């Protein structure tokens, strides 16, 4: 298999019309070939083992086995890249816990679908390039042509980094996905966190302390016991009087810094 080979995709959904819709969307992508369809969990397991697809568009609620149970039946080496496609938002967090590449909530826009497939293709290309490099190194070592130093591991595309890159925020009848880069600041609200991003405010059910532990400390810093700011969104530090310091963010928010947190801002670059 070479790095430019087509992505082999399997469509799994118990609704024939849904499968047809996904197949039509994939047909417009010359880099993707649909190698099969399944309408229930057992058939999905069988086809994944037979066809070894690179990518599976996987429904969650299906007869006999749901989408998570399908993946649980597979050996680690059999599990392909997965994009969940479902009408139910309540499985989103579980899906990202098992490193699904994306979670498409029906009905979705075509642009949203192609964005998800684009990320999957980038992930698969990187995996293939890494595999090719290691095969070449193996051949060269066998023929003793030269000493070979393994290349550095590629940067993973999926959410395998220690810090969360995207948050799934439950809202009425939907799940909103928010890249942490978009966040301006976070504000404690009892057992919730008010997330301010892009001129909007989202209420997220998690304590500020718990969420802080999942965010990159090089990027997010606490300026008050109830406020964390994205340091890359700080536009200005302004002194007010002899003791007070105010953070001005790119979106215009002005936040007062607690004295106990002022020192760390002195080192901000």
Short mmCIF file of C-alpha atoms in Angstrom, two decimals:
data_model
loop_
_atom_site.label_atom_id
_atom_site.label_comp_id
_atom_site.label_asym_id
_atom_site.label_seq_id
_atom_site.Cartn_x
_atom_site.Cartn_y
_atom_site.Cartn_z
CA UNK A 1 0.00 0.00 0.00
CA UNK A 2 1.47 3.36 -0.90
CA UNK A 3 0.83 6.68 0.77
CA UNK A 4 -1.27 7.99 -2.12
CA UNK A 5 -3.57 4.94 -2.26
CA UNK A 6 -7.31 5.48 -1.92
CA UNK A 7 -8.91 5.43 1.49
CA UNK A 8 -11.01 2.26 1.78
CA UNK A 9 -14.21 3.09 3.65
CA UNK A 10 -17.00 0.98 5.11
CA UNK A 11 -20.49 2.41 5.74
CA UNK A 12 -22.41 0.99 8.71
CA UNK A 13 -25.96 2.12 9.48
CA UNK A 14 -29.21 0.21 10.03
CA UNK A 15 -31.17 2.69 7.87
CA UNK A 16 -30.80 2.05 4.10
CA UNK A 17 -31.47 5.70 3.26
CA UNK A 18 -28.76 6.81 5.67
CA UNK A 19 -26.27 4.40 4.07
CA UNK A 20 -27.21 5.68 0.65
CA UNK A 21 -26.72 9.28 1.76
CA UNK A 22 -23.26 8.55 3.14
CA UNK A 23 -22.30 6.61 0.03
CA UNK A 24 -23.34 9.52 -2.20
CA UNK A 25 -21.32 11.97 -0.14
CA UNK A 26 -18.26 9.74 -0.34
CA UNK A 27 -18.72 9.26 -4.10
CA UNK A 28 -17.75 12.90 -4.65
CA UNK A 29 -14.36 12.27 -3.07
CA UNK A 30 -11.92 10.65 -5.54
CA UNK A 31 -9.61 9.67 -2.69
CA UNK A 32 -12.20 7.45 -1.01
CA UNK A 33 -13.50 4.06 -2.17
CA UNK A 34 -16.48 2.46 -0.43
CA UNK A 35 -15.64 -1.23 0.01
CA UNK A 36 -18.88 -2.34 1.65
CA UNK A 37 -21.99 -1.58 3.68
CA UNK A 38 -23.50 -3.16 6.76
CA UNK A 39 -26.95 -2.72 8.27
CA UNK A 40 -26.30 -4.30 11.66
CA UNK A 41 -23.53 -4.93 14.16
CA UNK A 42 -22.60 -8.56 13.36
CA UNK A 43 -22.34 -7.80 9.64
CA UNK A 44 -20.16 -4.81 10.46
CA UNK A 45 -17.75 -6.98 12.47
CA UNK A 46 -17.58 -9.54 9.67
CA UNK A 47 -16.98 -6.94 6.93
CA UNK A 48 -14.32 -5.12 8.93
CA UNK A 49 -12.42 -8.39 9.33
CA UNK A 50 -12.88 -9.36 5.68
CA UNK A 51 -12.33 -6.01 4.00
CA UNK A 52 -9.90 -4.41 6.44
CA UNK A 53 -11.19 -0.87 5.68
CA UNK A 54 -9.08 2.15 6.60
CA UNK A 55 -12.12 4.10 7.76
CA UNK A 56 -15.56 3.16 9.08
CA UNK A 57 -18.53 5.51 9.18
CA UNK A 58 -20.30 3.88 12.10
CA UNK A 59 -23.81 4.30 13.45
CA UNK A 60 -24.24 3.84 17.20
CA UNK A 61 -27.70 2.34 17.71
CA UNK A 62 -28.15 -0.76 15.54
CA UNK A 63 -29.76 -4.19 15.86
CA UNK A 64 -27.93 -6.88 17.87
CA UNK A 65 -24.71 -4.91 18.42
CA UNK A 66 -24.35 -1.16 18.77
CA UNK A 67 -21.40 0.74 17.35
CA UNK A 68 -19.33 0.52 20.54
CA UNK A 69 -19.97 -3.22 20.82
CA UNK A 70 -18.83 -3.66 17.22
CA UNK A 71 -15.47 -2.11 18.05
CA UNK A 72 -15.22 -4.15 21.27
CA UNK A 73 -15.49 -7.38 19.22
CA UNK A 74 -12.40 -6.48 17.20
CA UNK A 75 -8.82 -7.24 18.11
CA UNK A 76 -6.62 -4.13 18.55
CA UNK A 77 -4.99 -4.68 15.15
CA UNK A 78 -8.38 -4.91 13.43
CA UNK A 79 -9.81 -1.57 14.59
CA UNK A 80 -9.93 0.98 11.74
CA UNK A 81 -10.23 4.75 12.02
CA UNK A 82 -13.79 5.58 13.07
CA UNK A 83 -16.18 8.44 12.49
CA UNK A 84 -19.42 7.96 14.41
CA UNK A 85 -22.56 9.08 12.55
CA UNK A 86 -25.64 9.10 14.73
CA UNK A 87 -28.83 10.93 15.62
CA UNK A 88 -28.04 10.74 19.35
CA UNK A 89 -25.82 13.25 21.13
CA UNK A 90 -25.51 11.31 24.40
CA UNK A 91 -22.72 9.08 23.14
CA UNK A 92 -20.36 11.86 22.07
CA UNK A 93 -18.13 11.87 25.15
CA UNK A 94 -17.83 8.08 25.11
CA UNK A 95 -16.92 8.22 21.42
CA UNK A 96 -14.01 10.58 22.03
CA UNK A 97 -12.92 8.53 25.02
CA UNK A 98 -12.15 5.69 22.59
CA UNK A 99 -10.36 8.12 20.23
CA UNK A 100 -12.95 8.28 17.48
CA UNK A 101 -11.77 10.71 14.81
CA UNK A 102 -15.07 12.57 14.81
CA UNK A 103 -18.72 12.46 15.85
CA UNK A 104 -21.29 13.55 13.28
CA UNK A 105 -24.71 14.32 14.67
CA UNK A 106 -27.57 13.85 12.22
CA UNK A 107 -28.71 15.91 10.44
CA UNK A 108 -25.37 17.39 9.49
CA UNK A 109 -24.28 19.75 6.73
CA UNK A 110 -22.29 18.39 3.78
CA UNK A 111 -19.43 20.74 4.70
CA UNK A 112 -19.29 19.27 8.18
CA UNK A 113 -19.16 15.75 6.72
CA UNK A 114 -16.34 16.57 4.32
CA UNK A 115 -14.38 18.29 7.10
CA UNK A 116 -14.58 15.09 9.16
CA UNK A 117 -13.50 12.92 6.22
CA UNK A 118 -10.67 15.35 5.47
CA UNK A 119 -9.31 14.94 9.00
CA UNK A 120 -9.59 11.18 8.67
CA UNK A 121 -7.61 11.24 5.41
CA UNK A 122 -4.87 13.35 7.00
CA UNK A 123 -4.67 10.91 9.89
CA UNK A 124 -4.47 7.88 7.58
CA UNK A 125 -1.87 9.45 5.30
CA UNK A 126 0.35 10.15 8.26
CA UNK A 127 -0.02 6.58 9.50
CA UNK A 128 0.87 5.23 6.06
CA UNK A 129 3.94 7.44 5.73
CA UNK A 130 5.15 6.23 9.08
CA UNK A 131 4.60 2.60 8.02
CA UNK A 132 6.48 3.17 4.73
CA UNK A 133 9.43 4.73 6.52
CA UNK A 134 9.78 1.80 8.87
CA UNK A 135 9.53 -0.72 6.01
CA UNK A 136 12.28 1.07 4.10
CA UNK A 137 14.49 1.16 7.16
CA UNK A 138 13.92 -2.54 7.64
CA UNK A 139 15.00 -3.30 4.04
CA UNK A 140 18.12 -1.13 4.29
CA UNK A 141 19.11 -2.75 7.55
CA UNK A 142 18.69 -6.22 6.03
CA UNK A 143 21.07 -5.44 3.16
CA UNK A 144 23.55 -3.71 5.46
CA UNK A 145 23.91 -0.73 3.18
CA UNK A 146 24.31 1.71 6.01
CA UNK A 147 23.53 2.39 9.59
CA UNK A 148 20.02 3.62 9.88
CA UNK A 149 18.54 5.84 12.55
CA UNK A 150 14.77 5.54 12.90
CA UNK A 151 12.94 8.76 12.09
CA UNK A 152 11.07 10.57 14.84
CA UNK A 153 7.51 9.42 15.34
CA UNK A 154 4.96 11.55 13.47
CA UNK A 155 2.85 13.95 15.42
CA UNK A 156 -0.47 12.17 15.99
CA UNK A 157 -3.58 13.76 14.53
CA UNK A 158 -6.02 12.14 16.92
CA UNK A 159 -6.66 13.24 20.46
CA UNK A 160 -3.83 11.19 21.95
CA UNK A 161 -2.01 14.22 23.35
CA UNK A 162 -2.06 14.73 27.12
CA UNK A 163 -4.11 17.94 26.87
CA UNK A 164 -7.62 18.14 25.52
CA UNK A 165 -7.85 19.83 22.11
CA UNK A 166 -11.60 19.95 21.74
CA UNK A 167 -14.53 20.05 24.16
CA UNK A 168 -17.92 18.45 23.65
CA UNK A 169 -20.50 20.74 25.24
CA UNK A 170 -24.00 19.47 25.75
CA UNK A 171 -26.75 21.89 24.83
CA UNK A 172 -30.48 21.47 24.45
CA UNK A 173 -30.93 18.66 21.93
CA UNK A 174 -27.37 18.86 20.60
CA UNK A 175 -23.66 18.64 21.35
CA UNK A 176 -21.47 21.63 20.44
CA UNK A 177 -17.81 20.88 19.71
CA UNK A 178 -15.43 23.68 20.60
CA UNK A 179 -11.71 23.81 19.78
CA UNK A 180 -9.79 25.02 22.83
CA UNK A 181 -7.94 27.50 20.57
CA UNK A 182 -11.21 29.41 20.28
CA UNK A 183 -11.63 29.83 24.03
CA UNK A 184 -11.01 33.30 25.44
CA UNK A 185 -11.60 32.55 29.09
CA UNK A 186 -13.38 30.23 31.48
CA UNK A 187 -15.38 31.26 34.50
CA UNK A 188 -16.46 29.07 37.42
CA UNK A 189 -20.21 28.78 38.02
CA UNK A 190 -20.70 26.31 40.90
CA UNK A 191 -20.52 22.84 39.34
CA UNK A 192 -20.41 24.34 35.85
CA UNK A 193 -17.96 26.35 33.79
CA UNK A 194 -19.03 29.30 31.68
CA UNK A 195 -16.89 29.08 28.53
CA UNK A 196 -16.46 32.31 26.57
CA UNK A 197 -15.41 31.87 22.95
CA UNK A 198 -16.06 33.67 19.69
CA UNK A 199 -18.39 36.20 21.28
CA UNK A 200 -20.60 33.45 22.70
CA UNK A 201 -20.97 31.86 26.08
CA UNK A 202 -21.40 28.11 26.67
CA UNK A 203 -22.36 26.45 29.94
CA UNK A 204 -20.34 23.26 30.44
CA UNK A 205 -21.08 20.77 33.22
CA UNK A 206 -17.68 20.32 34.84
CA UNK A 207 -15.90 22.10 37.65
CA UNK A 208 -13.29 24.69 36.78
CA UNK A 209 -10.66 22.71 38.68
CA UNK A 210 -11.41 19.51 36.75
CA UNK A 211 -11.36 21.27 33.40
CA UNK A 212 -8.14 23.10 34.28
CA UNK A 213 -6.41 19.74 34.79
CA UNK A 214 -7.23 18.78 31.19
CA UNK A 215 -6.02 22.03 29.59
CA UNK A 216 -2.46 22.80 28.47
CA UNK A 217 -0.93 24.89 31.31
CA UNK A 218 1.40 26.53 28.79
CA UNK A 219 -1.66 28.08 27.21
CA UNK A 220 -4.28 28.43 29.94
CA UNK A 221 -3.48 30.30 33.13
CA UNK A 222 -5.55 31.09 36.17
CA UNK A 223 -5.75 34.79 36.98
CA UNK A 224 -8.35 34.49 39.70
CA UNK A 225 -9.75 31.64 41.76
CA UNK A 226 -12.77 31.63 39.47
CA UNK A 227 -11.22 32.64 36.12
CA UNK A 228 -8.78 30.99 33.68
CA UNK A 229 -7.69 32.82 30.53
CA UNK A 230 -6.21 31.63 27.24
CA UNK A 231 -2.81 33.36 27.32
CA UNK A 232 -2.69 33.49 23.51
CA UNK A 233 -5.84 35.63 23.57
CA UNK A 234 -4.39 38.25 25.90
CA UNK A 235 -4.09 41.53 24.01
CA UNK A 236 -3.07 43.86 26.79
CA UNK A 237 -2.14 44.07 30.47
CA UNK A 238 -3.28 47.31 32.04
CA UNK A 239 -2.47 48.74 35.45
CA UNK A 240 -5.27 50.49 37.28
CA UNK A 241 -4.15 52.46 40.27
CA UNK A 242 -1.12 51.25 42.20
CA UNK A 243 -2.19 47.69 42.84
CA UNK A 244 -4.76 46.51 40.35
CA UNK A 245 -3.91 44.75 37.11
CA UNK A 246 -6.43 44.09 34.33
CA UNK A 247 -6.17 41.58 31.49
CA UNK A 248 -7.70 42.72 28.21
CA UNK A 249 -8.52 39.87 25.83
CA UNK A 250 -8.67 39.90 22.04
CA UNK A 251 -12.47 39.81 22.16
CA UNK A 252 -12.60 42.90 24.37
CA UNK A 253 -13.28 41.29 27.76
CA UNK A 254 -11.51 43.02 30.67
CA UNK A 255 -10.74 40.80 33.65
CA UNK A 256 -9.18 41.82 36.95
CA UNK A 257 -6.17 39.76 38.08
CA UNK A 258 -6.01 38.54 41.67
CA UNK A 259 -2.85 39.60 43.50
CA UNK A 260 -1.84 35.98 44.10
CA UNK A 261 -1.72 35.37 40.34
CA UNK A 262 -0.01 38.58 39.19
CA UNK A 263 3.54 37.26 39.21
CA UNK A 264 3.02 34.65 36.47
CA UNK A 265 1.80 37.38 34.12
CA UNK A 266 5.11 39.22 34.50
CA UNK A 267 6.73 36.38 32.51
CA UNK A 268 4.16 36.40 29.73
CA UNK A 269 5.63 36.75 26.24
#
